[in-house]
mmCIF file of C-alpha atoms in Angstrom:
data_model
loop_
_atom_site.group_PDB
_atom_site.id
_atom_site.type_symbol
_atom_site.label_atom_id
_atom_site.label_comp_id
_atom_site.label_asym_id
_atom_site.label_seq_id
_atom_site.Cartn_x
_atom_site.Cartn_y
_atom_site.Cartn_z
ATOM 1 C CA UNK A 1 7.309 12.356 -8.316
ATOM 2 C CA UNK A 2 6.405 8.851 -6.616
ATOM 3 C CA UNK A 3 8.643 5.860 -7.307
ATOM 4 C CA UNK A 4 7.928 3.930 -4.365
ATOM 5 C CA UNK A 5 4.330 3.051 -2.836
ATOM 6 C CA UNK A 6 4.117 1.682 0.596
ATOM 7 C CA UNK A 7 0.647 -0.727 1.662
ATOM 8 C CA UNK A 8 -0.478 -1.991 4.621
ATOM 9 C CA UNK A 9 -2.815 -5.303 4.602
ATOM 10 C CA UNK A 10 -5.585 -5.543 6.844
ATOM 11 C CA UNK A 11 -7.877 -2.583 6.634
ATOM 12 C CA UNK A 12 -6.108 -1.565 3.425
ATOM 13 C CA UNK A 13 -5.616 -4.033 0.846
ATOM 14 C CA UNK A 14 -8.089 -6.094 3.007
ATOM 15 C CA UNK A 15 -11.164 -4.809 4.499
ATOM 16 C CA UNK A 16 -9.373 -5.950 8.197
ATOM 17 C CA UNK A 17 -11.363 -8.824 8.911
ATOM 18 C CA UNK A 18 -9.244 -12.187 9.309
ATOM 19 C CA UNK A 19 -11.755 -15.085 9.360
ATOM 20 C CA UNK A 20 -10.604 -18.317 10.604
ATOM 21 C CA UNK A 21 -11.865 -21.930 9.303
ATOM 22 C CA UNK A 22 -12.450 -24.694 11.609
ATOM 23 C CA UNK A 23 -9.134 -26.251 11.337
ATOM 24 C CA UNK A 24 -7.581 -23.258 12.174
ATOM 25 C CA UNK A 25 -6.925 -21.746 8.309
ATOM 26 C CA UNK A 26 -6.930 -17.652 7.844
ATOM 27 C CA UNK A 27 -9.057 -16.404 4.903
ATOM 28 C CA UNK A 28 -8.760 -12.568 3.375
ATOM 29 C CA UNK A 29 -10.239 -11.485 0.639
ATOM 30 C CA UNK A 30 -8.275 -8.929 -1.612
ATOM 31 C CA UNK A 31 -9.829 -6.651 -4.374
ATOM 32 C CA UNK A 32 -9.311 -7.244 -8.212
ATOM 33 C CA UNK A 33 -8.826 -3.550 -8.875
ATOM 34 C CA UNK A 34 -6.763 -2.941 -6.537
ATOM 35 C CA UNK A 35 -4.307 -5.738 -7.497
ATOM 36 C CA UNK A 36 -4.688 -4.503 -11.137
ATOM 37 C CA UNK A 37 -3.491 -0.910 -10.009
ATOM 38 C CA UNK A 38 -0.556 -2.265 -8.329
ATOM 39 C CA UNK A 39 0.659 -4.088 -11.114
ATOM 40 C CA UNK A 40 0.023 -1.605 -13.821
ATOM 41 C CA UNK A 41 2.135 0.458 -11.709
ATOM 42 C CA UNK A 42 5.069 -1.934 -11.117
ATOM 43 C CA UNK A 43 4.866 -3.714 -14.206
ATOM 44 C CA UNK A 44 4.008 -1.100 -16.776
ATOM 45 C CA UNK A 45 5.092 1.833 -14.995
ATOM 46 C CA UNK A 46 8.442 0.602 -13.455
ATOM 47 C CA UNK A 47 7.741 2.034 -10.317
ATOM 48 C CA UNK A 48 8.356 0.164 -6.717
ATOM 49 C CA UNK A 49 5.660 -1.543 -4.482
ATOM 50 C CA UNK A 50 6.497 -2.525 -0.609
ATOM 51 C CA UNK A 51 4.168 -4.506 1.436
ATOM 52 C CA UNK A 52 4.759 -3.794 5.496
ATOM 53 C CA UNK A 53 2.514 -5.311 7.791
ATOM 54 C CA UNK A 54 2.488 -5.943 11.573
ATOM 55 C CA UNK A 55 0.838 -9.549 11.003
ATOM 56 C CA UNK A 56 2.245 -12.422 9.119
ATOM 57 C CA UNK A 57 0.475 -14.287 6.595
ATOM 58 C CA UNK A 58 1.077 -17.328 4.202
ATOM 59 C CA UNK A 59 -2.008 -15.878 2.035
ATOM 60 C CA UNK A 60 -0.127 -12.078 2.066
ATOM 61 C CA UNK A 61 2.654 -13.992 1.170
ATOM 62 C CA UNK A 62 0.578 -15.461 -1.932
ATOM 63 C CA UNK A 63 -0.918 -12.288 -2.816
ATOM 64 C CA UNK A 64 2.964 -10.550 -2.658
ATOM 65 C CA UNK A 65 3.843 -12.595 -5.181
ATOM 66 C CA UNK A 66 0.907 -13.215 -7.588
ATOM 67 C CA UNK A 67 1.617 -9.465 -7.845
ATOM 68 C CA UNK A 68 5.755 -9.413 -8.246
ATOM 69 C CA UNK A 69 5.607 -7.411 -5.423
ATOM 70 C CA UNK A 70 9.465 -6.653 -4.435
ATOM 71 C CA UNK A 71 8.972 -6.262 -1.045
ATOM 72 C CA UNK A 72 7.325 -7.811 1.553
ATOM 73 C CA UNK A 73 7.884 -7.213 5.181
ATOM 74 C CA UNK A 74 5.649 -8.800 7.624
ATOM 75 C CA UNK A 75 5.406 -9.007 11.578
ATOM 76 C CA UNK A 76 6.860 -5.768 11.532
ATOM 77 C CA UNK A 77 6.524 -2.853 14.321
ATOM 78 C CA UNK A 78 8.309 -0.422 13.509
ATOM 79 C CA UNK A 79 7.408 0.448 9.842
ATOM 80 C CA UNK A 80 9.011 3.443 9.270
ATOM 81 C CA UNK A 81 12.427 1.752 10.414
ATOM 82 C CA UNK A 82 12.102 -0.901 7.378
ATOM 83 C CA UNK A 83 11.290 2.002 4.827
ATOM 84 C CA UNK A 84 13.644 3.585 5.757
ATOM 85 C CA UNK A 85 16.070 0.356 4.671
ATOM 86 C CA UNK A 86 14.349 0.106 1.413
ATOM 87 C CA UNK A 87 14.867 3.649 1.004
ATOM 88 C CA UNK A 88 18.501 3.800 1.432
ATOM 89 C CA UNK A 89 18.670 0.326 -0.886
ATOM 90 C CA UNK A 90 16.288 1.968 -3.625
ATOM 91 C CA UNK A 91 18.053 5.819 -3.431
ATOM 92 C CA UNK A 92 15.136 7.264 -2.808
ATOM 93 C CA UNK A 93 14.060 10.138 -0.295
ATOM 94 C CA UNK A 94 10.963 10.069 1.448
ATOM 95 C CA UNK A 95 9.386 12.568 -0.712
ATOM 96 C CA UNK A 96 9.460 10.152 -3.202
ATOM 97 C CA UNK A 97 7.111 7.528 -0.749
ATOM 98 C CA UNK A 98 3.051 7.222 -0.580
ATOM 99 C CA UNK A 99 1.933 5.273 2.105
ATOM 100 C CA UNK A 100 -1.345 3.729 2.676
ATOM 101 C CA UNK A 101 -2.240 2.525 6.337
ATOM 102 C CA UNK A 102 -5.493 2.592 8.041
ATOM 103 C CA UNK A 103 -4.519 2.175 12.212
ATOM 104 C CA UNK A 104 -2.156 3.790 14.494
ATOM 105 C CA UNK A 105 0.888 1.329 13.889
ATOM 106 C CA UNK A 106 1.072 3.203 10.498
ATOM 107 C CA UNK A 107 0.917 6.583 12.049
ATOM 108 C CA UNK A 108 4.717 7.335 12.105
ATOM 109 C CA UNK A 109 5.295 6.166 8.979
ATOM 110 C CA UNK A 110 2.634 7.999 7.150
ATOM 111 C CA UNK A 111 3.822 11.383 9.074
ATOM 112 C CA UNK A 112 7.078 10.772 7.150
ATOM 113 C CA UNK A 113 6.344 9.904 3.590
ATOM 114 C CA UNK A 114 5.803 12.488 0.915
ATOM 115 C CA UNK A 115 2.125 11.779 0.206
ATOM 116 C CA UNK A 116 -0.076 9.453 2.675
ATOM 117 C CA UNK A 117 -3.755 7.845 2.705
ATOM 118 C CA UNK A 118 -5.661 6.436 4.546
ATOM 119 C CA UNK A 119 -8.817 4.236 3.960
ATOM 120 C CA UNK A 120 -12.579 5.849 4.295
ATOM 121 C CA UNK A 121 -12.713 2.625 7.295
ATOM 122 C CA UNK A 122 -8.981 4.464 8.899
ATOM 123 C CA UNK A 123 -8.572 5.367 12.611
ATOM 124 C CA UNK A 124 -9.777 8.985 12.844
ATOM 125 C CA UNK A 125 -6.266 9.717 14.049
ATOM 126 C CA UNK A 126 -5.458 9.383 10.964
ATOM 127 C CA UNK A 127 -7.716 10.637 8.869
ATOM 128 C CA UNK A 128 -6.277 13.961 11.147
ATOM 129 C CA UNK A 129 -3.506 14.391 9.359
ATOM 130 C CA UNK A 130 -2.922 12.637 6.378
ATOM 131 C CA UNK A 131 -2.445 14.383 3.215
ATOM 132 C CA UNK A 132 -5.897 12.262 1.285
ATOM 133 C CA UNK A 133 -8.532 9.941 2.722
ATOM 134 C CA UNK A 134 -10.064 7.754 0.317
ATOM 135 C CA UNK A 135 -13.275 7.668 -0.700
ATOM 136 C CA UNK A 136 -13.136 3.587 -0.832
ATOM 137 C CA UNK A 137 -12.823 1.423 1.879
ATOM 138 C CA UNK A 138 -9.850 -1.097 2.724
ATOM 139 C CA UNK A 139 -10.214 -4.067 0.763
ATOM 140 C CA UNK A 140 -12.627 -2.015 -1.310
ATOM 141 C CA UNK A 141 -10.776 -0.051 -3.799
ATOM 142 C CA UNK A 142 -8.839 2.075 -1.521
ATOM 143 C CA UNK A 143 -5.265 1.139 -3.198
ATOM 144 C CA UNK A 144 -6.542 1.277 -6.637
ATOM 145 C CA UNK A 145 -8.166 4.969 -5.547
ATOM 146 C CA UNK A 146 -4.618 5.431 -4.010
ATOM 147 C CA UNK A 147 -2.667 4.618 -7.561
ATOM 148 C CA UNK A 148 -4.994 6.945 -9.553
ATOM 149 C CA UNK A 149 -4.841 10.115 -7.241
ATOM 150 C CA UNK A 150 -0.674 9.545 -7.550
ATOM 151 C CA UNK A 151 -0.554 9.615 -11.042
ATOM 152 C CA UNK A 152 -2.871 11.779 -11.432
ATOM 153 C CA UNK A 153 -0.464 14.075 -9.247
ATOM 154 C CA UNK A 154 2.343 13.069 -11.187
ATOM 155 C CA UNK A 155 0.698 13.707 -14.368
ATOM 156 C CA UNK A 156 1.121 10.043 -15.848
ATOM 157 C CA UNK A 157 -2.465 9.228 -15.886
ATOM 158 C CA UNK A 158 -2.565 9.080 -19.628
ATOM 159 C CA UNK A 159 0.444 6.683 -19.210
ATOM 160 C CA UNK A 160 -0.984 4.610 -17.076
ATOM 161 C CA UNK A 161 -4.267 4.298 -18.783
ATOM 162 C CA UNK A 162 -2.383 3.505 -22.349
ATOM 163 C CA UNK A 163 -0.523 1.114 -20.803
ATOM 164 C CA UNK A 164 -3.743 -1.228 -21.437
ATOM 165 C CA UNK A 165 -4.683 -0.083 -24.597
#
């Protein structure tokens, strides 16, 4: 079963543009769904949520916590080093981790986790060998597809859904 879900941000809870204003200020856009998912699965479900990016952001930042996401890792390179840190803090093996990443910085991490995506927009060296490639898009409803395929798998659906009603 999956108690710990693992995101990337640009290309998967974003659709990997960064636009920049004229006074320098980064914009991203995130998806409503997506951020409902995530917290019907920390918040109702008790489960864990990790954010691990290579960039840093003060609107990821934002986003981390408008969501009570636990952690939040940015300007990271080595992804699966950090996980594996959160692993060993949480008990948790890595059959127990789904990943979500969309470029080849992920790639390592995603060949370790128990159950990994990647967005319909990932790297095709990727989409090679991970275990489900969304239908969505980053940024696009790619996490939210993410959340229902796990507990689906996991056979908490119903849970998930009455957890609303």
């Amino acid at each position: 079963m999956i108690e710990l879900i693992v995101l990337d941000v640009d290309g998967t809870l974003t659709d990997g543009k960064i636009i920049y204003t004229n006074s320098g200020d980064e914009l991203k856009a995130f998806d409503v769904a997506d951020g409902l998912a995530i917290a019907t699965w920390s918040k109702k479900l008790g489960k864990k949520v990790a954010i691990i990016t290579g960039r840093t952001s003060k609107i990821v930042e934002k986003r981390a916590s408008d969501l009570q996401i636990e952690y939040l890792y940015q300007n990271i390179h080595n992804k699966d080093e950090v996980l594996t840190e959160i692993l060993k803090k949480e008990g948790l093996s890595w059959n127990q981790v789904a990943a979500i990443g969309d470029d080849l910085n992920d790639f390592k991490m995603l060949k370790k986790v128990g159950l990994s995506f990647t967005p319909s927009n990932g790297t095709h060296y990727l989409k090679d060998f991970v275990d489900v490639i969304c239908k969505n898009s980053g940024g696009n409803g790619a996490i939210r597809e993410m959340i229902e395929y796990i507990v689906k798998k996991d056979n908490i659906e119903q849970e998930f859904v009455n957890s609303w009603l």
